[in-house]
């Protein structure tokens, strides 16, 4: 089993408590790449996190939670800037809306870790909820992409679109995402991201476009409708098992985390993506893990049930 490096933001999510009659929020360590790493660790994989948090109680809480979920934190950088936080509100269907107060995640500099250290990973996953915003993280994110591509590593990418940041500048978001799609082996979208990035009117139109233009394998998560995985040679539809949805926060991260966990067990990962039958089994597994995450409040609260 090979190790997986997850790079991007770490933060504290304050998630709306829908069980309370009064308006209140529950503290949960989060950030898409951190969530992915924790799913991998909880499932028994080898996950490392690369990102920055503040030298404060929130940063300490993130580190403690990562370690509890068996994530290696050698490349967790602590800086003077306060840890990034977000507030997550949830509608009656379990869908989320985010408000961010950005801080330490922007300050990641690869020199704080060392380039030679990062060359040893066979799988590199980029989660970009804040990585395309201004800050040193943006530069580090692109430098690591070029390094990973040059070293022929298995590259995974999830754009993690947040309307709070990009609703008024979707073209800029799309521009940043394209180089990662071009260089990735595996790309995960939700339906909103799929239509924004491809500028398509329908899922089928977007799938046709991506399968013609890019060599990557794409995984499209569709909530209660399951997911679609496709590339130039095949398309797989897997239905989701029915669960009692409480909160969808972290479901997409659980999906791609479990997908990468399974991939890490194979020797030739790039060739594996061409094996339709094996990818079908992995997709079914990932759907089920994502569904379990939706049954509790908080991005990864349900990890204890995995």
Short mmCIF file of C-alpha atoms in Angstrom, two decimals:
data_model
loop_
_atom_site.label_atom_id
_atom_site.label_comp_id
_atom_site.label_asym_id
_atom_site.label_seq_id
_atom_site.Cartn_x
_atom_site.Cartn_y
_atom_site.Cartn_z
CA UNK A 1 0.00 0.00 0.00
CA UNK A 2 1.42 3.38 -1.04
CA UNK A 3 1.23 6.63 0.92
CA UNK A 4 -0.98 9.52 -0.15
CA UNK A 5 -0.15 13.21 0.27
CA UNK A 6 -3.20 15.49 0.61
CA UNK A 7 -2.48 19.18 0.08
CA UNK A 8 -4.64 22.25 0.71
CA UNK A 9 -6.56 24.03 3.42
CA UNK A 10 -7.22 23.02 6.99
CA UNK A 11 -9.74 24.92 9.06
CA UNK A 12 -12.38 24.82 11.76
CA UNK A 13 -15.97 24.38 10.57
CA UNK A 14 -18.67 25.76 12.86
CA UNK A 15 -21.62 23.68 11.66
CA UNK A 16 -25.22 24.66 12.35
CA UNK A 17 -26.86 22.39 14.91
CA UNK A 18 -30.29 21.63 13.44
CA UNK A 19 -31.29 19.66 16.55
CA UNK A 20 -31.30 22.83 18.66
CA UNK A 21 -34.27 25.20 18.89
CA UNK A 22 -31.81 28.06 19.34
CA UNK A 23 -29.30 29.07 16.66
CA UNK A 24 -26.00 27.47 17.57
CA UNK A 25 -22.99 25.92 15.88
CA UNK A 26 -20.86 22.86 16.64
CA UNK A 27 -17.06 23.04 16.27
CA UNK A 28 -15.61 20.51 13.82
CA UNK A 29 -12.06 20.42 12.42
CA UNK A 30 -12.32 20.38 8.63
CA UNK A 31 -11.00 21.49 5.26
CA UNK A 32 -11.48 19.28 2.22
CA UNK A 33 -7.90 17.88 1.97
CA UNK A 34 -7.83 17.24 5.72
CA UNK A 35 -11.15 15.41 5.46
CA UNK A 36 -9.83 13.27 2.59
CA UNK A 37 -6.69 12.40 4.57
CA UNK A 38 -8.71 11.44 7.64
CA UNK A 39 -10.98 9.14 5.66
CA UNK A 40 -7.93 7.41 4.19
CA UNK A 41 -6.38 7.07 7.64
CA UNK A 42 -9.59 5.81 9.24
CA UNK A 43 -9.96 3.16 6.54
CA UNK A 44 -6.43 1.90 7.16
CA UNK A 45 -4.54 3.78 4.46
CA UNK A 46 -1.34 5.82 4.76
CA UNK A 47 -2.21 9.51 4.56
CA UNK A 48 -0.07 12.62 5.07
CA UNK A 49 -1.37 16.19 5.18
CA UNK A 50 0.42 19.24 3.77
CA UNK A 51 -1.00 22.58 4.86
CA UNK A 52 -0.79 25.34 7.44
CA UNK A 53 -2.73 26.25 10.58
CA UNK A 54 -2.28 28.88 13.24
CA UNK A 55 -0.32 28.59 16.46
CA UNK A 56 -3.55 28.70 18.39
CA UNK A 57 -6.15 26.45 20.04
CA UNK A 58 -7.92 25.85 16.72
CA UNK A 59 -4.68 24.73 15.09
CA UNK A 60 -4.00 22.41 18.02
CA UNK A 61 -7.50 20.95 17.72
CA UNK A 62 -7.00 20.25 14.01
CA UNK A 63 -3.68 18.52 14.70
CA UNK A 64 -5.18 16.43 17.50
CA UNK A 65 -8.07 15.32 15.27
CA UNK A 66 -5.76 14.42 12.40
CA UNK A 67 -3.62 12.27 14.66
CA UNK A 68 -6.70 10.61 16.16
CA UNK A 69 -7.77 9.59 12.65
CA UNK A 70 -4.30 8.20 11.88
CA UNK A 71 -3.07 10.97 9.58
CA UNK A 72 0.67 11.69 9.59
CA UNK A 73 1.30 15.35 10.45
CA UNK A 74 5.01 15.80 9.68
CA UNK A 75 4.08 18.38 7.02
CA UNK A 76 1.50 20.25 9.08
CA UNK A 77 2.98 23.75 9.27
CA UNK A 78 2.09 26.12 12.12
CA UNK A 79 2.27 29.87 11.41
CA UNK A 80 1.57 33.09 13.31
CA UNK A 81 -1.63 33.86 11.34
CA UNK A 82 -4.82 32.64 13.10
CA UNK A 83 -6.35 29.39 11.88
CA UNK A 84 -8.95 29.70 9.12
CA UNK A 85 -12.59 29.20 10.20
CA UNK A 86 -15.90 28.79 8.40
CA UNK A 87 -19.56 28.76 9.37
CA UNK A 88 -21.71 26.12 7.70
CA UNK A 89 -25.49 26.44 7.56
CA UNK A 90 -27.64 23.48 6.54
CA UNK A 91 -31.03 23.47 4.81
CA UNK A 92 -33.79 20.93 5.36
CA UNK A 93 -32.38 18.56 2.71
CA UNK A 94 -28.94 18.52 4.34
CA UNK A 95 -27.30 20.80 1.74
CA UNK A 96 -24.78 23.35 2.96
CA UNK A 97 -23.82 27.00 2.60
CA UNK A 98 -20.44 28.38 3.72
CA UNK A 99 -19.15 31.64 5.18
CA UNK A 100 -15.33 31.80 5.44
CA UNK A 101 -12.98 33.83 7.61
CA UNK A 102 -9.65 33.10 6.00
CA UNK A 103 -6.41 32.88 7.91
CA UNK A 104 -3.42 30.55 8.20
CA UNK A 105 -4.19 28.23 5.29
CA UNK A 106 -3.01 30.91 2.85
CA UNK A 107 0.53 30.90 4.27
CA UNK A 108 1.77 27.47 3.16
CA UNK A 109 5.21 27.70 1.57
CA UNK A 110 6.91 24.57 0.24
CA UNK A 111 10.24 25.80 1.57
CA UNK A 112 8.81 25.22 5.06
CA UNK A 113 8.75 21.51 4.26
CA UNK A 114 11.37 20.92 1.57
CA UNK A 115 10.85 19.85 -2.04
CA UNK A 116 12.90 16.67 -1.65
CA UNK A 117 10.53 15.46 1.06
CA UNK A 118 7.54 15.77 -1.27
CA UNK A 119 9.08 13.74 -4.09
CA UNK A 120 8.66 10.47 -2.21
CA UNK A 121 4.87 10.26 -2.51
CA UNK A 122 3.33 8.03 -5.18
CA UNK A 123 -0.11 9.66 -4.92
CA UNK A 124 -0.73 13.40 -4.52
CA UNK A 125 -4.27 14.71 -3.96
CA UNK A 126 -5.06 18.39 -4.49
CA UNK A 127 -8.17 19.81 -2.80
CA UNK A 128 -8.64 23.44 -3.76
CA UNK A 129 -11.41 25.11 -1.74
CA UNK A 130 -9.04 27.99 -0.88
CA UNK A 131 -5.91 27.11 -2.86
CA UNK A 132 -6.93 29.22 -5.88
CA UNK A 133 -7.31 32.35 -3.74
CA UNK A 134 -4.55 34.90 -3.21
CA UNK A 135 -1.71 33.82 -0.95
CA UNK A 136 1.40 31.68 -0.82
CA UNK A 137 -0.74 28.52 -0.84
CA UNK A 138 -1.69 29.27 -4.46
CA UNK A 139 1.98 29.38 -5.50
CA UNK A 140 2.83 26.24 -3.53
CA UNK A 141 -0.16 24.42 -4.98
CA UNK A 142 0.92 25.06 -8.56
CA UNK A 143 4.59 24.29 -7.84
CA UNK A 144 3.66 20.94 -6.32
CA UNK A 145 1.45 20.13 -9.32
CA UNK A 146 4.36 20.71 -11.71
CA UNK A 147 6.72 18.69 -9.50
CA UNK A 148 4.28 15.78 -9.20
CA UNK A 149 3.63 15.76 -12.94
CA UNK A 150 7.35 15.85 -13.72
CA UNK A 151 7.94 12.93 -11.32
CA UNK A 152 5.09 10.97 -12.97
CA UNK A 153 3.15 10.65 -9.73
CA UNK A 154 -0.51 9.64 -9.59
CA UNK A 155 -2.33 12.98 -9.37
CA UNK A 156 -5.85 13.41 -8.00
CA UNK A 157 -7.78 16.69 -8.10
CA UNK A 158 -11.01 17.97 -6.53
CA UNK A 159 -11.78 21.64 -7.26
CA UNK A 160 -14.00 22.05 -4.16
CA UNK A 161 -15.92 25.00 -5.62
CA UNK A 162 -17.29 27.41 -3.02
CA UNK A 163 -19.81 30.01 -4.21
CA UNK A 164 -18.77 32.31 -1.35
CA UNK A 165 -15.45 32.83 -3.15
CA UNK A 166 -16.27 32.38 -6.83
CA UNK A 167 -19.93 33.08 -7.61
CA UNK A 168 -18.98 36.44 -9.17
CA UNK A 169 -15.84 35.20 -10.93
CA UNK A 170 -16.49 31.69 -12.22
CA UNK A 171 -14.25 32.27 -15.26
CA UNK A 172 -11.25 32.83 -12.99
CA UNK A 173 -12.06 29.67 -11.03
CA UNK A 174 -12.35 27.74 -14.29
CA UNK A 175 -9.03 29.15 -15.51
CA UNK A 176 -7.25 27.97 -12.35
CA UNK A 177 -8.81 24.50 -12.49
CA UNK A 178 -7.92 23.65 -16.11
CA UNK A 179 -4.15 23.00 -15.59
CA UNK A 180 -4.98 20.56 -12.80
CA UNK A 181 -7.49 18.73 -14.98
CA UNK A 182 -4.91 18.52 -17.76
CA UNK A 183 -2.26 16.98 -15.52
CA UNK A 184 -4.41 14.75 -13.29
CA UNK A 185 -5.06 11.05 -13.54
CA UNK A 186 -8.25 11.21 -11.46
CA UNK A 187 -10.59 14.22 -11.20
CA UNK A 188 -13.61 14.36 -8.90
CA UNK A 189 -16.48 16.83 -9.47
CA UNK A 190 -19.89 17.33 -7.99
CA UNK A 191 -22.67 18.30 -10.40
CA UNK A 192 -22.31 22.04 -9.83
CA UNK A 193 -18.55 21.96 -10.44
CA UNK A 194 -19.02 19.80 -13.52
CA UNK A 195 -21.37 22.29 -15.19
CA UNK A 196 -19.37 25.37 -14.16
CA UNK A 197 -16.02 24.08 -15.40
CA UNK A 198 -17.32 22.62 -18.67
CA UNK A 199 -19.80 25.50 -19.25
CA UNK A 200 -22.37 22.86 -20.13
CA UNK A 201 -26.16 22.80 -19.83
CA UNK A 202 -26.44 19.14 -18.84
CA UNK A 203 -24.47 16.30 -17.27
CA UNK A 204 -24.44 14.33 -20.52
CA UNK A 205 -23.10 17.30 -22.47
CA UNK A 206 -20.37 17.82 -19.87
CA UNK A 207 -19.38 14.15 -19.91
CA UNK A 208 -19.11 14.17 -23.70
CA UNK A 209 -16.91 17.25 -23.56
CA UNK A 210 -14.55 15.97 -20.88
CA UNK A 211 -14.15 12.50 -22.38
CA UNK A 212 -13.15 14.06 -25.71
CA UNK A 213 -10.87 16.80 -24.39
CA UNK A 214 -8.97 15.15 -21.53
CA UNK A 215 -7.20 11.88 -20.77
CA UNK A 216 -8.14 11.79 -17.07
CA UNK A 217 -10.67 9.50 -15.43
CA UNK A 218 -13.51 11.56 -13.97
CA UNK A 219 -15.71 10.76 -10.97
CA UNK A 220 -18.95 12.77 -10.74
CA UNK A 221 -20.80 12.65 -7.41
CA UNK A 222 -24.57 13.15 -7.66
CA UNK A 223 -25.75 12.91 -4.05
CA UNK A 224 -28.73 10.61 -3.64
CA UNK A 225 -28.36 9.62 -7.32
CA UNK A 226 -24.99 7.99 -6.75
CA UNK A 227 -22.04 8.71 -9.01
CA UNK A 228 -20.71 8.37 -12.54
CA UNK A 229 -17.12 7.42 -13.35
CA UNK A 230 -15.91 7.75 -16.94
CA UNK A 231 -12.99 8.28 -19.27
CA UNK A 232 -12.41 7.96 -23.00
CA UNK A 233 -13.07 4.20 -22.90
CA UNK A 234 -15.99 3.61 -20.54
CA UNK A 235 -18.75 5.10 -18.38
CA UNK A 236 -19.99 3.56 -15.11
CA UNK A 237 -23.19 4.55 -13.27
CA UNK A 238 -23.52 3.39 -9.66
CA UNK A 239 -26.66 4.14 -7.64
CA UNK A 240 -26.38 5.30 -4.04
CA UNK A 241 -27.75 3.24 -1.19
CA UNK A 242 -30.60 4.99 0.60
CA UNK A 243 -29.61 6.53 3.94
CA UNK A 244 -31.16 8.99 6.38
CA UNK A 245 -29.39 12.19 5.29
CA UNK A 246 -28.60 14.52 8.21
CA UNK A 247 -25.67 16.56 6.85
CA UNK A 248 -23.86 16.23 3.52
CA UNK A 249 -20.74 18.06 4.77
CA UNK A 250 -17.69 15.96 3.88
CA UNK A 251 -19.54 13.42 1.73
CA UNK A 252 -17.56 14.31 -1.39
CA UNK A 253 -14.32 14.19 0.59
CA UNK A 254 -15.26 10.75 1.91
CA UNK A 255 -15.98 9.60 -1.64
CA UNK A 256 -12.63 10.63 -3.10
CA UNK A 257 -10.79 9.60 0.08
CA UNK A 258 -12.14 6.06 -0.07
CA UNK A 259 -11.49 5.97 -3.83
CA UNK A 260 -7.84 6.88 -3.27
CA UNK A 261 -7.55 4.44 -0.38
CA UNK A 262 -8.54 1.61 -2.70
CA UNK A 263 -6.26 2.83 -5.51
CA UNK A 264 -3.28 2.99 -3.13
CA UNK A 265 -3.45 -0.80 -2.77
CA UNK A 266 -2.58 -1.41 -6.43
CA UNK A 267 0.92 -1.37 -7.87
CA UNK A 268 0.14 0.20 -11.26
CA UNK A 269 -2.39 2.86 -10.37
CA UNK A 270 -2.56 4.57 -13.74
CA UNK A 271 -3.19 1.29 -15.51
CA UNK A 272 -5.84 0.44 -12.92
CA UNK A 273 -7.99 3.32 -14.18
CA UNK A 274 -8.42 1.42 -17.43
CA UNK A 275 -9.87 -1.64 -15.66
CA UNK A 276 -13.63 -1.00 -15.85
CA UNK A 277 -14.60 -3.91 -13.60
CA UNK A 278 -12.19 -2.96 -10.83
CA UNK A 279 -13.17 0.71 -11.00
CA UNK A 280 -16.82 -0.33 -10.77
CA UNK A 281 -16.07 -2.12 -7.49
CA UNK A 282 -14.14 0.87 -6.17
CA UNK A 283 -16.95 3.25 -7.14
CA UNK A 284 -19.55 1.13 -5.34
CA UNK A 285 -17.35 1.11 -2.22
CA UNK A 286 -16.83 4.88 -2.37
CA UNK A 287 -20.55 5.55 -2.76
CA UNK A 288 -21.25 3.56 0.39
CA UNK A 289 -18.61 5.34 2.45
CA UNK A 290 -19.91 8.76 1.31
CA UNK A 291 -23.45 7.74 2.23
CA UNK A 292 -22.42 6.81 5.76
CA UNK A 293 -20.81 10.22 6.25
CA UNK A 294 -24.20 11.87 5.57
CA UNK A 295 -25.90 10.14 8.49
CA UNK A 296 -24.39 12.40 11.19
CA UNK A 297 -23.72 16.11 11.72
CA UNK A 298 -20.16 17.18 10.96
CA UNK A 299 -17.87 16.36 8.08
CA UNK A 300 -16.32 13.24 9.59
CA UNK A 301 -18.36 12.43 12.68
CA UNK A 302 -19.45 9.13 11.11
CA UNK A 303 -15.84 7.93 10.69
CA UNK A 304 -16.27 5.93 13.86
CA UNK A 305 -18.81 3.77 11.99
CA UNK A 306 -16.56 2.97 9.01
#
